[in-house]
Coordinates of C-alpha atoms and ligand atoms in Angstrom, one line a residue:
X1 CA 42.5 31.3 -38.1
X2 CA 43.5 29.1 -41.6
X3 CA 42.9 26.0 -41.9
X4 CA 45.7 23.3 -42.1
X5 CA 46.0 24.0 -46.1
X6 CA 45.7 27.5 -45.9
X7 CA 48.6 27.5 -43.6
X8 CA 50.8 25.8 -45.8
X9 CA 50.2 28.2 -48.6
X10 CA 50.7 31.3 -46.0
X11 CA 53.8 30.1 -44.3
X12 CA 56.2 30.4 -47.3
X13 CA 54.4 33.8 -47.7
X14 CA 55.3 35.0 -44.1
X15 CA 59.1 33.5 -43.6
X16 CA 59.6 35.3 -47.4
X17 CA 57.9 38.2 -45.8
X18 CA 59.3 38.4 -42.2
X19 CA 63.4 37.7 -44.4
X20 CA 62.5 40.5 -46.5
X21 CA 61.9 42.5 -43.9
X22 CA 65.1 41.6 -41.8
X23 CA 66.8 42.3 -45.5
X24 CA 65.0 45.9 -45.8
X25 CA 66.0 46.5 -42.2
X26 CA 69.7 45.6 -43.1
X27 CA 69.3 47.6 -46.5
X28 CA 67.8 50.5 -44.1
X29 CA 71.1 50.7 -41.6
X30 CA 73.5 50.3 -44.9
X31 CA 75.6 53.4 -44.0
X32 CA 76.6 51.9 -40.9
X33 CA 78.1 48.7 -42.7
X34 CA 81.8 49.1 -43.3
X35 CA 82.1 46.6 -46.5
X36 CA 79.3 44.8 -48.9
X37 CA 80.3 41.2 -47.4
X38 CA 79.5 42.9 -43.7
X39 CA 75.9 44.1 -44.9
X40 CA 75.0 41.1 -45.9
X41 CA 76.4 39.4 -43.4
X42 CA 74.1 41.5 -41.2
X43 CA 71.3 41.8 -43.2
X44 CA 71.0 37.7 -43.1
X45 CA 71.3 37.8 -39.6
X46 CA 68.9 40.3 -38.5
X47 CA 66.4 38.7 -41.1
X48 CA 66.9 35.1 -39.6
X49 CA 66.4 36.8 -36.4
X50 CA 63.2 38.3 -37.4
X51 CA 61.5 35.1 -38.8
X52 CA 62.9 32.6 -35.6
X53 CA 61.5 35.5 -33.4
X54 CA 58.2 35.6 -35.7
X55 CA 58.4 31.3 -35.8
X56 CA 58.8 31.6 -31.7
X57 CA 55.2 33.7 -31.8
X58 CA 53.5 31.8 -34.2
X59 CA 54.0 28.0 -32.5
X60 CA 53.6 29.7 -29.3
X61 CA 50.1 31.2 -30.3
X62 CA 49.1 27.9 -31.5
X63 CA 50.2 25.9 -29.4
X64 CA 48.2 28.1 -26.7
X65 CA 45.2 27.9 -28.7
X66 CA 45.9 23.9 -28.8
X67 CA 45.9 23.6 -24.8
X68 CA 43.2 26.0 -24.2
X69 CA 40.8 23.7 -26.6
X70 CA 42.6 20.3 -24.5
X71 CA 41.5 22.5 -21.5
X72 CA 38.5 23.2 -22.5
X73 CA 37.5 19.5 -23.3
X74 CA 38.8 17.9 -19.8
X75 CA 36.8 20.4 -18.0
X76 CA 33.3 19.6 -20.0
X77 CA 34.3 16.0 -20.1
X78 CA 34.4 16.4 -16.0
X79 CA 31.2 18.1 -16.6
X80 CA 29.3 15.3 -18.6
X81 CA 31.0 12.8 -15.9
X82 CA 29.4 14.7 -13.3
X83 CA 25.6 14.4 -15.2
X84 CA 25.7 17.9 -16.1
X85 CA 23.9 18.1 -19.6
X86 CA 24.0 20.6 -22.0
X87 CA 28.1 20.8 -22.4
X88 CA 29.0 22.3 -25.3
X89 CA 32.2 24.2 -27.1
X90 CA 31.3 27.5 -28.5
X91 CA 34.5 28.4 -30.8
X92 CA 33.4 26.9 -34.1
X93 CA 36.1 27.6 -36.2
X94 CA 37.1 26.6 -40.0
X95 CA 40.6 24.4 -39.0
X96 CA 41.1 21.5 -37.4
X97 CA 40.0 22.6 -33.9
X98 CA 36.6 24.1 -35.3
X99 CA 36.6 19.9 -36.8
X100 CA 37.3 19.0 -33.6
X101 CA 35.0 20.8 -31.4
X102 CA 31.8 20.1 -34.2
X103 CA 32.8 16.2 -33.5
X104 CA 32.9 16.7 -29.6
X105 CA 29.7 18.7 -29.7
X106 CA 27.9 15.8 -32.0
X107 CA 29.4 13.7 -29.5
X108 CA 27.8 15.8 -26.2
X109 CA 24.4 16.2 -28.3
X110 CA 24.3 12.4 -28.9
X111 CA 24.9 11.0 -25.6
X112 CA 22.7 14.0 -24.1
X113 CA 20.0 12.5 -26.1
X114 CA 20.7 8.7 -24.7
X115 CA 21.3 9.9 -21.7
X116 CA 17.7 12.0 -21.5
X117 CA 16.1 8.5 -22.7
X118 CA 18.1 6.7 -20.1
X119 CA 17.2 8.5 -17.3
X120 CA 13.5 9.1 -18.2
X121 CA 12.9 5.1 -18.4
X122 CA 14.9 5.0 -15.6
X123 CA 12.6 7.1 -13.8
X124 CA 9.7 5.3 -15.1
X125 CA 11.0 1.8 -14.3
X126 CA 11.5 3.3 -10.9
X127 CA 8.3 4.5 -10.5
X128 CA 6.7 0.9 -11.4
X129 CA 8.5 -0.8 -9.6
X130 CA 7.7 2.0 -6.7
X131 CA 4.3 1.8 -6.8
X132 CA 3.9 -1.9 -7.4
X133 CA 1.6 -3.4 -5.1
X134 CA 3.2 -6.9 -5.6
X135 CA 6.9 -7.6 -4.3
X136 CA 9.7 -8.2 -6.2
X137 CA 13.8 -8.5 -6.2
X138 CA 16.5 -9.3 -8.6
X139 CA 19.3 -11.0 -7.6
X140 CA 22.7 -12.0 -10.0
X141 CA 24.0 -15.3 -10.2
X142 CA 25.9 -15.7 -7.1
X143 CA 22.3 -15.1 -5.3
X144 CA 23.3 -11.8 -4.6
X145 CA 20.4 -9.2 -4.2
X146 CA 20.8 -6.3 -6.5
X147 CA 17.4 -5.0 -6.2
X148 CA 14.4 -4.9 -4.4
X149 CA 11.1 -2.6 -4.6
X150 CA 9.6 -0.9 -1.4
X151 CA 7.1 -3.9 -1.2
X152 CA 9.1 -6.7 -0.8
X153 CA 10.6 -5.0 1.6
X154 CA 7.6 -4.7 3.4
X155 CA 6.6 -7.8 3.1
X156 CA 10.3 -9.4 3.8
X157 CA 10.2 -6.4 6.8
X158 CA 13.5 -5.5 5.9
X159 CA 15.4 -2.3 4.7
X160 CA 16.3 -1.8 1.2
X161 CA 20.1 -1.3 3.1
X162 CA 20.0 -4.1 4.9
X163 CA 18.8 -6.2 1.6
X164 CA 21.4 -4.9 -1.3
X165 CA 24.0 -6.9 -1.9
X166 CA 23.1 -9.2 0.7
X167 CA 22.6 -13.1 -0.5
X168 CA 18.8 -13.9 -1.1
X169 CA 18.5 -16.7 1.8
X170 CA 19.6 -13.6 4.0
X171 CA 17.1 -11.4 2.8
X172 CA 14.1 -14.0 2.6
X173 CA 15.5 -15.7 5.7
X174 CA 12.1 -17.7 5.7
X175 CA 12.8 -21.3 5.3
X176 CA 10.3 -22.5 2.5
X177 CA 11.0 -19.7 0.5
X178 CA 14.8 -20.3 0.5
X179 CA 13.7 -24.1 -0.2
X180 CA 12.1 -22.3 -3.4
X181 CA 15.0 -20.6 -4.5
X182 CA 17.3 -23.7 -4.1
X183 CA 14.8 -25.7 -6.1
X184 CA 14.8 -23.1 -8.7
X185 CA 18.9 -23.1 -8.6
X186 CA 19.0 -26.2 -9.2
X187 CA 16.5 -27.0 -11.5
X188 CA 17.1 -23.9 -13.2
X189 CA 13.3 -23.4 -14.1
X190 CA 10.4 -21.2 -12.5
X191 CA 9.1 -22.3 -8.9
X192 CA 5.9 -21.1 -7.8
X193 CA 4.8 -21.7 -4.3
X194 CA 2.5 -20.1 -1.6
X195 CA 3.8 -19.7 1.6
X196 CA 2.8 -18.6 5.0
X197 CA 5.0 -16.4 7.0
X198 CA 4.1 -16.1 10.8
X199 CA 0.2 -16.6 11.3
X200 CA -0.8 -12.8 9.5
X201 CA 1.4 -13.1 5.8
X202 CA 0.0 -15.5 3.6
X203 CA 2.3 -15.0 -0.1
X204 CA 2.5 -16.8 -3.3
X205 CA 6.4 -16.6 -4.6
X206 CA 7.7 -17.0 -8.1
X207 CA 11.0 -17.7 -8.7
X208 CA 12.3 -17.1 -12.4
X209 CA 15.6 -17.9 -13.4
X210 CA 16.8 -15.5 -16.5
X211 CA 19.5 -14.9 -18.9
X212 CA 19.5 -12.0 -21.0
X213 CA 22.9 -11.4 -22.9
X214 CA 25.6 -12.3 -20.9
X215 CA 23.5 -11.9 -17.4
X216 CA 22.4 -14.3 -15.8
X217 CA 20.3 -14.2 -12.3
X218 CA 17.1 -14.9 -10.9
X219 CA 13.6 -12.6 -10.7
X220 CA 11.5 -13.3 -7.0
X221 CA 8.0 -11.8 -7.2
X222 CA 6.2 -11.9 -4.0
X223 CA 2.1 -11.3 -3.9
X224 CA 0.5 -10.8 -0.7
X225 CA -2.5 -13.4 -0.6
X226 CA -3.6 -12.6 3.0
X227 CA -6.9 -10.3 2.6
X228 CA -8.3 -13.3 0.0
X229 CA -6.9 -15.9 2.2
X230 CA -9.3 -14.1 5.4
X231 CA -12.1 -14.2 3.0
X232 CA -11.6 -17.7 2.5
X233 CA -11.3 -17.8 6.1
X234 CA -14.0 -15.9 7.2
X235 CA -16.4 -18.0 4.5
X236 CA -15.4 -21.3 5.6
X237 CA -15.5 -20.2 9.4
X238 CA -19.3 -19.3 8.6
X239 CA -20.2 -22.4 6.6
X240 CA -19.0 -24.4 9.8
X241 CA -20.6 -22.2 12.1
X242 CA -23.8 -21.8 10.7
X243 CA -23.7 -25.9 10.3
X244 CA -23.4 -25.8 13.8
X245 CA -25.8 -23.7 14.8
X246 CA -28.4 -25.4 13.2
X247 CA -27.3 -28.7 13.9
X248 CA -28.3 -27.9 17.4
X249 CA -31.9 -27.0 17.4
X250 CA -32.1 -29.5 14.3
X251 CA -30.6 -32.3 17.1
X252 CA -33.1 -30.9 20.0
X253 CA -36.2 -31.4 17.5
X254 CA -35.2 -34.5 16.0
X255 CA -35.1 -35.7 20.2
X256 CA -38.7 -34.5 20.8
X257 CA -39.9 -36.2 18.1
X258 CA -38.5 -39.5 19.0
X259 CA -39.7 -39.0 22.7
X260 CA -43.3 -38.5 21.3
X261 CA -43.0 -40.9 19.1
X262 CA -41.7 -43.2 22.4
X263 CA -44.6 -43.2 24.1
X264 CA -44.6 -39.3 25.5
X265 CA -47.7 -38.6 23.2
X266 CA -49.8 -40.8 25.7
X267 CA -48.5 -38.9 28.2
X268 CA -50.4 -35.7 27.5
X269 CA -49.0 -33.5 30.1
X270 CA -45.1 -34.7 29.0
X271 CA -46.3 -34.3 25.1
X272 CA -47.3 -30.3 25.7
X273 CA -44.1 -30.0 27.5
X274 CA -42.3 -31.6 24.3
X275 CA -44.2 -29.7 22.1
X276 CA -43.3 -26.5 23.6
X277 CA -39.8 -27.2 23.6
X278 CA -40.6 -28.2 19.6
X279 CA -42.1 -24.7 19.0
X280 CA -38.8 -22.9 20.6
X281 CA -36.6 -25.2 18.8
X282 CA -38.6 -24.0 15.3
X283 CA -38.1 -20.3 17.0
X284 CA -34.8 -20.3 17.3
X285 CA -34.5 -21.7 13.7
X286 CA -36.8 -19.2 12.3
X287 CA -34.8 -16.1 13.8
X288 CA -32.1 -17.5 12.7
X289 CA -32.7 -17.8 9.3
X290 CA -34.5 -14.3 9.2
X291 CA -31.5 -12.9 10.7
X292 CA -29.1 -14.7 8.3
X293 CA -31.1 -13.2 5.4
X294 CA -31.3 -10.1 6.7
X295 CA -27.4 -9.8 6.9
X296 CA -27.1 -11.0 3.7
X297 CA -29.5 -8.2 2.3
X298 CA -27.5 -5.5 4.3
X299 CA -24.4 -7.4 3.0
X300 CA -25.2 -7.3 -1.0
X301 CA -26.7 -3.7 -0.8
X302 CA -30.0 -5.2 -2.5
X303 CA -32.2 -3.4 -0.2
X304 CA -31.3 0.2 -0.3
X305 CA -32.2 2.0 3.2
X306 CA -34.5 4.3 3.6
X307 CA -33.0 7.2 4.7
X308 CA -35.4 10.1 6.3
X309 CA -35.2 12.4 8.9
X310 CA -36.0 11.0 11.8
X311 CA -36.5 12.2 15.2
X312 CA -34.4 10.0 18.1
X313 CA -37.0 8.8 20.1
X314 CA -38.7 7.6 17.3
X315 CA -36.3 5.3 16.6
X316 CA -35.9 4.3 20.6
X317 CA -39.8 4.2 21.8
X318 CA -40.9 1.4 20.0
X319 CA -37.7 -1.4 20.8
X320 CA -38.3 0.1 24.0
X321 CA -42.0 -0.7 24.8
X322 CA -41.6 -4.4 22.9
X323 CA -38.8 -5.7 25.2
X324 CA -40.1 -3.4 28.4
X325 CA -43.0 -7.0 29.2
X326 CA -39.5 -8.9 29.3
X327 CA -37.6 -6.8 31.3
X328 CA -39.9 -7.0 33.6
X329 CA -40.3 -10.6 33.7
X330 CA -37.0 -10.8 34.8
X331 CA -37.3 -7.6 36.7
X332 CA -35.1 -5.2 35.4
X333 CA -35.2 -1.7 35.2
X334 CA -35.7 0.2 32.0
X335 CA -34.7 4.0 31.6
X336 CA -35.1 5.8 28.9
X337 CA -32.9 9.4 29.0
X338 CA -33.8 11.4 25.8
X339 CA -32.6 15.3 26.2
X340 CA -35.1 17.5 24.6
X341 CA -34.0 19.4 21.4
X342 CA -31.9 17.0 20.0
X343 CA -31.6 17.3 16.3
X344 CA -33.6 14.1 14.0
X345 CA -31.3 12.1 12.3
X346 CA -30.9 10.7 9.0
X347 CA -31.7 7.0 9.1
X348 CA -33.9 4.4 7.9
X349 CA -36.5 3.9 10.9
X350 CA -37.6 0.3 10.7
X351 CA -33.7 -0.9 10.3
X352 CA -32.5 1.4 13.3
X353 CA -35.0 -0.1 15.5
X354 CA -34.1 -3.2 14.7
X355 CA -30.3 -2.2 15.9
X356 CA -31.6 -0.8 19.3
X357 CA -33.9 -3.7 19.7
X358 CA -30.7 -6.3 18.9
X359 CA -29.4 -3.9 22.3
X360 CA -32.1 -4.3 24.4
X361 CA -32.4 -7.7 24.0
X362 CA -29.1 -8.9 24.5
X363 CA -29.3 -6.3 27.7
X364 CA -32.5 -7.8 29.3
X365 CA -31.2 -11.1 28.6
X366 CA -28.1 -11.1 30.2
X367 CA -29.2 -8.3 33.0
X368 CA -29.6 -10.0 36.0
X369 CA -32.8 -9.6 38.4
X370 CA -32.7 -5.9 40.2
X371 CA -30.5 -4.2 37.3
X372 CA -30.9 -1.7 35.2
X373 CA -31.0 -0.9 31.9
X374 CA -30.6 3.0 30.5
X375 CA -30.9 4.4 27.4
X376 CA -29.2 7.6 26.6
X377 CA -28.8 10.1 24.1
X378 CA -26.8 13.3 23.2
X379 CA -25.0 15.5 20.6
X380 CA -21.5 14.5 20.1
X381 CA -19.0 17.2 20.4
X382 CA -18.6 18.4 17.3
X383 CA -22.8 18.2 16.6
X384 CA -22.6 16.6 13.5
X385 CA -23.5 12.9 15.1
X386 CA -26.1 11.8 17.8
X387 CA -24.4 9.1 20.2
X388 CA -27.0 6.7 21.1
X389 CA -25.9 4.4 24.3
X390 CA -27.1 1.3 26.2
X391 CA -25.7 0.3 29.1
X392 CA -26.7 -1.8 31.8
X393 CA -25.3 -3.2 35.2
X394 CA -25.2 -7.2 33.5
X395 CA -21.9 -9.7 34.2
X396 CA -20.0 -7.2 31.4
X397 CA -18.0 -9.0 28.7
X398 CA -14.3 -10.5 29.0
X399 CA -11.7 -8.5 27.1
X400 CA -11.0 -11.2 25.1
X401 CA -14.1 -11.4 23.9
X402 CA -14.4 -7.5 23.2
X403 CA -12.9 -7.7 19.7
X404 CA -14.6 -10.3 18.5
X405 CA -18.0 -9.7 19.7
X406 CA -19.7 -7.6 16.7
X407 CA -18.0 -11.0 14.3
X408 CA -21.5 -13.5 13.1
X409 CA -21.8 -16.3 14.8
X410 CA -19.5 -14.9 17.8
X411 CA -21.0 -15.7 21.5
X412 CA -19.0 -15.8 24.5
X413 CA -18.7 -19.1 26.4
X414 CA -20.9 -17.6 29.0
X415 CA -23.7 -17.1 26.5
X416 CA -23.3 -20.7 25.3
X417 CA -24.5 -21.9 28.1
X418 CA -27.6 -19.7 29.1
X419 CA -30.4 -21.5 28.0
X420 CA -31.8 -18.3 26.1
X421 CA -29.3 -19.3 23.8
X422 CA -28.9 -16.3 20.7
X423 CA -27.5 -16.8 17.3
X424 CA -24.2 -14.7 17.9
X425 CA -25.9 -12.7 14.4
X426 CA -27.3 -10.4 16.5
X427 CA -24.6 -7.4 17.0
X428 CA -23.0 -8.6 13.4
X429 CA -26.5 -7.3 11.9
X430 CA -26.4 -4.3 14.2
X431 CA -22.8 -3.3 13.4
X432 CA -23.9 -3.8 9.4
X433 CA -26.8 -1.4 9.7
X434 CA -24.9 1.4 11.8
X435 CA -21.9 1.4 9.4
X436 CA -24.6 1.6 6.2
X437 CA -25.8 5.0 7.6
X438 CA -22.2 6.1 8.1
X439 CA -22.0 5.6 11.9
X440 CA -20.1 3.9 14.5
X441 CA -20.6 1.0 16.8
X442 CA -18.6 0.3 19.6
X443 CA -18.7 -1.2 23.0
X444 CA -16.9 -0.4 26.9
X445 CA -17.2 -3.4 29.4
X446 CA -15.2 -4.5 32.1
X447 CA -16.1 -7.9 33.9
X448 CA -18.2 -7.8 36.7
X449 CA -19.5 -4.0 35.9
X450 CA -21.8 -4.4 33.1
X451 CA -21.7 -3.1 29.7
X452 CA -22.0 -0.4 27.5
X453 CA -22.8 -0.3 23.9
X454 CA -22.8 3.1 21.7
X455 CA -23.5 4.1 17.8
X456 CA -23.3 6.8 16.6
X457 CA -26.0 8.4 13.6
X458 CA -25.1 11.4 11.4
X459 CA -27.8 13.9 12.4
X460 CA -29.9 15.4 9.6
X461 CA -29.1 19.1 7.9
Ligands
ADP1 P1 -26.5 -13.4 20.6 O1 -27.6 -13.7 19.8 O2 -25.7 -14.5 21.1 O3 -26.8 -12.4 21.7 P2 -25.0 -11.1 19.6 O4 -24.3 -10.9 18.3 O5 -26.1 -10.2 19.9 O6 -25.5 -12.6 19.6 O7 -24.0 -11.0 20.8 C1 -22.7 -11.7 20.7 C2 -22.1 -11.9 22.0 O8 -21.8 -10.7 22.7 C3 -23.1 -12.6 23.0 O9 -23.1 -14.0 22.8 C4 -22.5 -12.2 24.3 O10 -21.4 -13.1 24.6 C5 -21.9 -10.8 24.1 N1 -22.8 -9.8 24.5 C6 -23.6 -9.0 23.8 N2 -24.3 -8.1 24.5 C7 -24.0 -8.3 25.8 C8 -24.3 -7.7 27.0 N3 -25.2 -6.7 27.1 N4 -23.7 -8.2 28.1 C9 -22.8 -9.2 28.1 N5 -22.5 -9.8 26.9 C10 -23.0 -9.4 25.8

């Protein structure tokens, strides 16, 4: 079509056209006319005719192209409301409608573009804040939660849902850390605190106040502390246990000496008793110490274990025939059931021993006279493991002891008090040494019925 101007210049061009035409059509049907005036007359009329008729066609053919362009922009505006990208008008025209639709597709490129930037921080920020491992919601001025990543809900244990445009003392419910967000309210500057939430969540919260533009609301970051609060746990539980544990034999010595040195050296027969109970004091220190050490080599990987193939009994026969004198000393039965053919294993010998013996021993000890201990062996099911097993028919071990029994320094009451005492490192070494070589450890006991220890070592291919 023309442009605006060229419309102007064409219209006088078609009215003179379509009136000369009405005036050729009059000149055409001449013989019918009765005088000059009535030709005319008609002539003018039927050329008038011709150009409103030709007007009529002309607005009606633009405005139709006028409301199919409106059309077509309310139904791609709808489009672009709906996120649909890509909305564009092909007709590309040299008038104004061909102006207009370059502007609205400038437009639609533009905000295409903005919106592809948007959305792909968007999904980025998203993702962050996804994958975050520390917690952290946004909420506006009025307190009011406007966002919170997966991990604070887990840590808050509450669903996003439940936490959007809920008020932040609803959503952190716990009482310090509402304490913490009224502090920070009020003072309007950061709080940092740590708080502990039931006896298993240990967090440190920071609360941020923030204004950017106009906005103003607060920024809540929540880090779980609890794995670095157990080690602290676990190390100070150890310090005070291993003070313990050599306070006693430390206290024990420290009394024989000052019974010799009160006259029980005259006494010769009192002095070798004394002295004996000296030597198992220093015993019990000793093993200790050896024992700590060797936990604490396991521990820091310095020693590296041997791994060989090894056949089963080899690892059994030796713990067996060093604790087999005490055993019978307190006459218990010792049976040793090793199925022929079973695969060797991969392990480092001297340190496996050292597990089984750890099992013995703490069998014989606390097997009372006319028990038995047996030692078994087989393939597990899937024969890529040999389970090794030691059970005997001793007083068994409480279930509330069962999960704590493979911790250092862990004894049950009833072992306090034997007098064969034990260092409680014992099964913490053993459970060390199994996992190094990729196995398991585990125990079965019921009270009153004995117990049953088992490991597990990969067998050798
Ligand atoms: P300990 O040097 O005290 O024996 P362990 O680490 O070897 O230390 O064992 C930890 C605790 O597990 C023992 O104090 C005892 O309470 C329990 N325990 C271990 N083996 C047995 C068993 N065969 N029968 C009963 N209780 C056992």
């Amino acid at each position: 079509m023309f442009s605006k101007l060229r419309w102007r210049v064409a219209l006088p061009f078609i009215i003179l056209v379509l009136f000369v035409m009405g005036g050729l059509a009059a000149f055409i049907g001449r013989p019918a006319c009765t005088a000059n005036l009535a030709c005319i007359q008609r002539a003018v009329w039927t050329a008038a005719g011709l150009l409103a008729v030709g007007i009529i066609a002309l607005a009606w053919v633009q405005a139709e192209q006028g409301s199919r362009l409106l059309r077509q922009l309310a139904e791609l505006a709808r489009q672009m409301a709906a996120g649909k990208k890509n909305g564009r008008l092909l007709a590309q025209k040299q008038n104004d409608a061909g102006d207009l639709i370059k502007s609205f597709n400038f437009l639609t490129d533009t905000l295409n573009g903005r919106i592809t930037d948007l959305t792909e921080e968007k999904r980025q920020l998203a993702a962050g804040m996804k994958f975050m491992a520390d917690g952290m919601l946004i909420a506006d001025e009025t307190g009011k939660v406007c966002l919170i990543n997966p991990a604070a809900a887990r840590l808050l244990k509450i669903k996003k849902k439940q936490a959007l445009n809920h008020s932040l003392a609803e959503v952190i419910r716990h009482h310090q850390l509402i304490d913490l967000w009224q502090r920070c309210q009020k003072e309007n500057r950061e709080q940092v605190a740590a708080v502990e939430i039931g006896r298993d969540l240990f967090l440190q919260a920071v609360i941020t106040p923030y204004t950017e533009k106009d906005t103003r609301g607060y920024l809540v970051m929540l880090q779980d502390l609890t794995p670095i609060r157990t080690l602290q746990t676990i190390r100070r539980d150890f310090i005070s246990n291993i003070s313990h544990e050599l306070r006693t034999p430390l206290a024990s010595l420290r009394a024989v000496v000052e019974t010799l040195q009160d006259g029980a050296l005259d006494d010769p027969p009192a002095a070798e008793r004394f002295l004996g109970r000296a030597e198992h004091e220093i015993d019990t220190l000793t093993q200790m110490v050896e024992e700590l050490l060797e936990l604490s080599r396991i521990e820091s990987g310095l020693v590296p274990l041997k791994l060989e193939e090894t056949a089963v009994s080899d690892l059994l026969l030796t713990p067996l025939e060093r604790l087999r004198p005490q055993a019978k000393r307190n006459e218990v039965e010792l049976i040793l059931d090793l199925p022929a053919h079973l695969p060797p294993v991969f392990a480092d010998a001297e340190r496996m021993q050292r597990v089984a013996t750890n099992l013995l021993h703490n069998a014989v000890k606390f097997t009372p006279p006319g028990g038995k201990i047996t030692v078994h062996a087989r393939l597990n099911k899937k024969e890529t493991a040999v389970v090794i097993s030691v059970k005997d028919t001793g007083p068994g071990i409480p279930a509330a002891d069962l999960p704590r029994i493979f911790e250092r320094f862990y004894k049950s009451d009833r072992a306090r008090t034997r007098s064969e005492g034990g260092t409680g490192l014992g099964l913490a070494i053993a459970r060390h040494i199994v996992e190094a070589h990729n196995g398991r450890i585990w125990v079965k006991s019921n009270e009153g019925q004995g117990s049953a220890f088992y490991f597990t070592l990969p067998i050798s291919r």
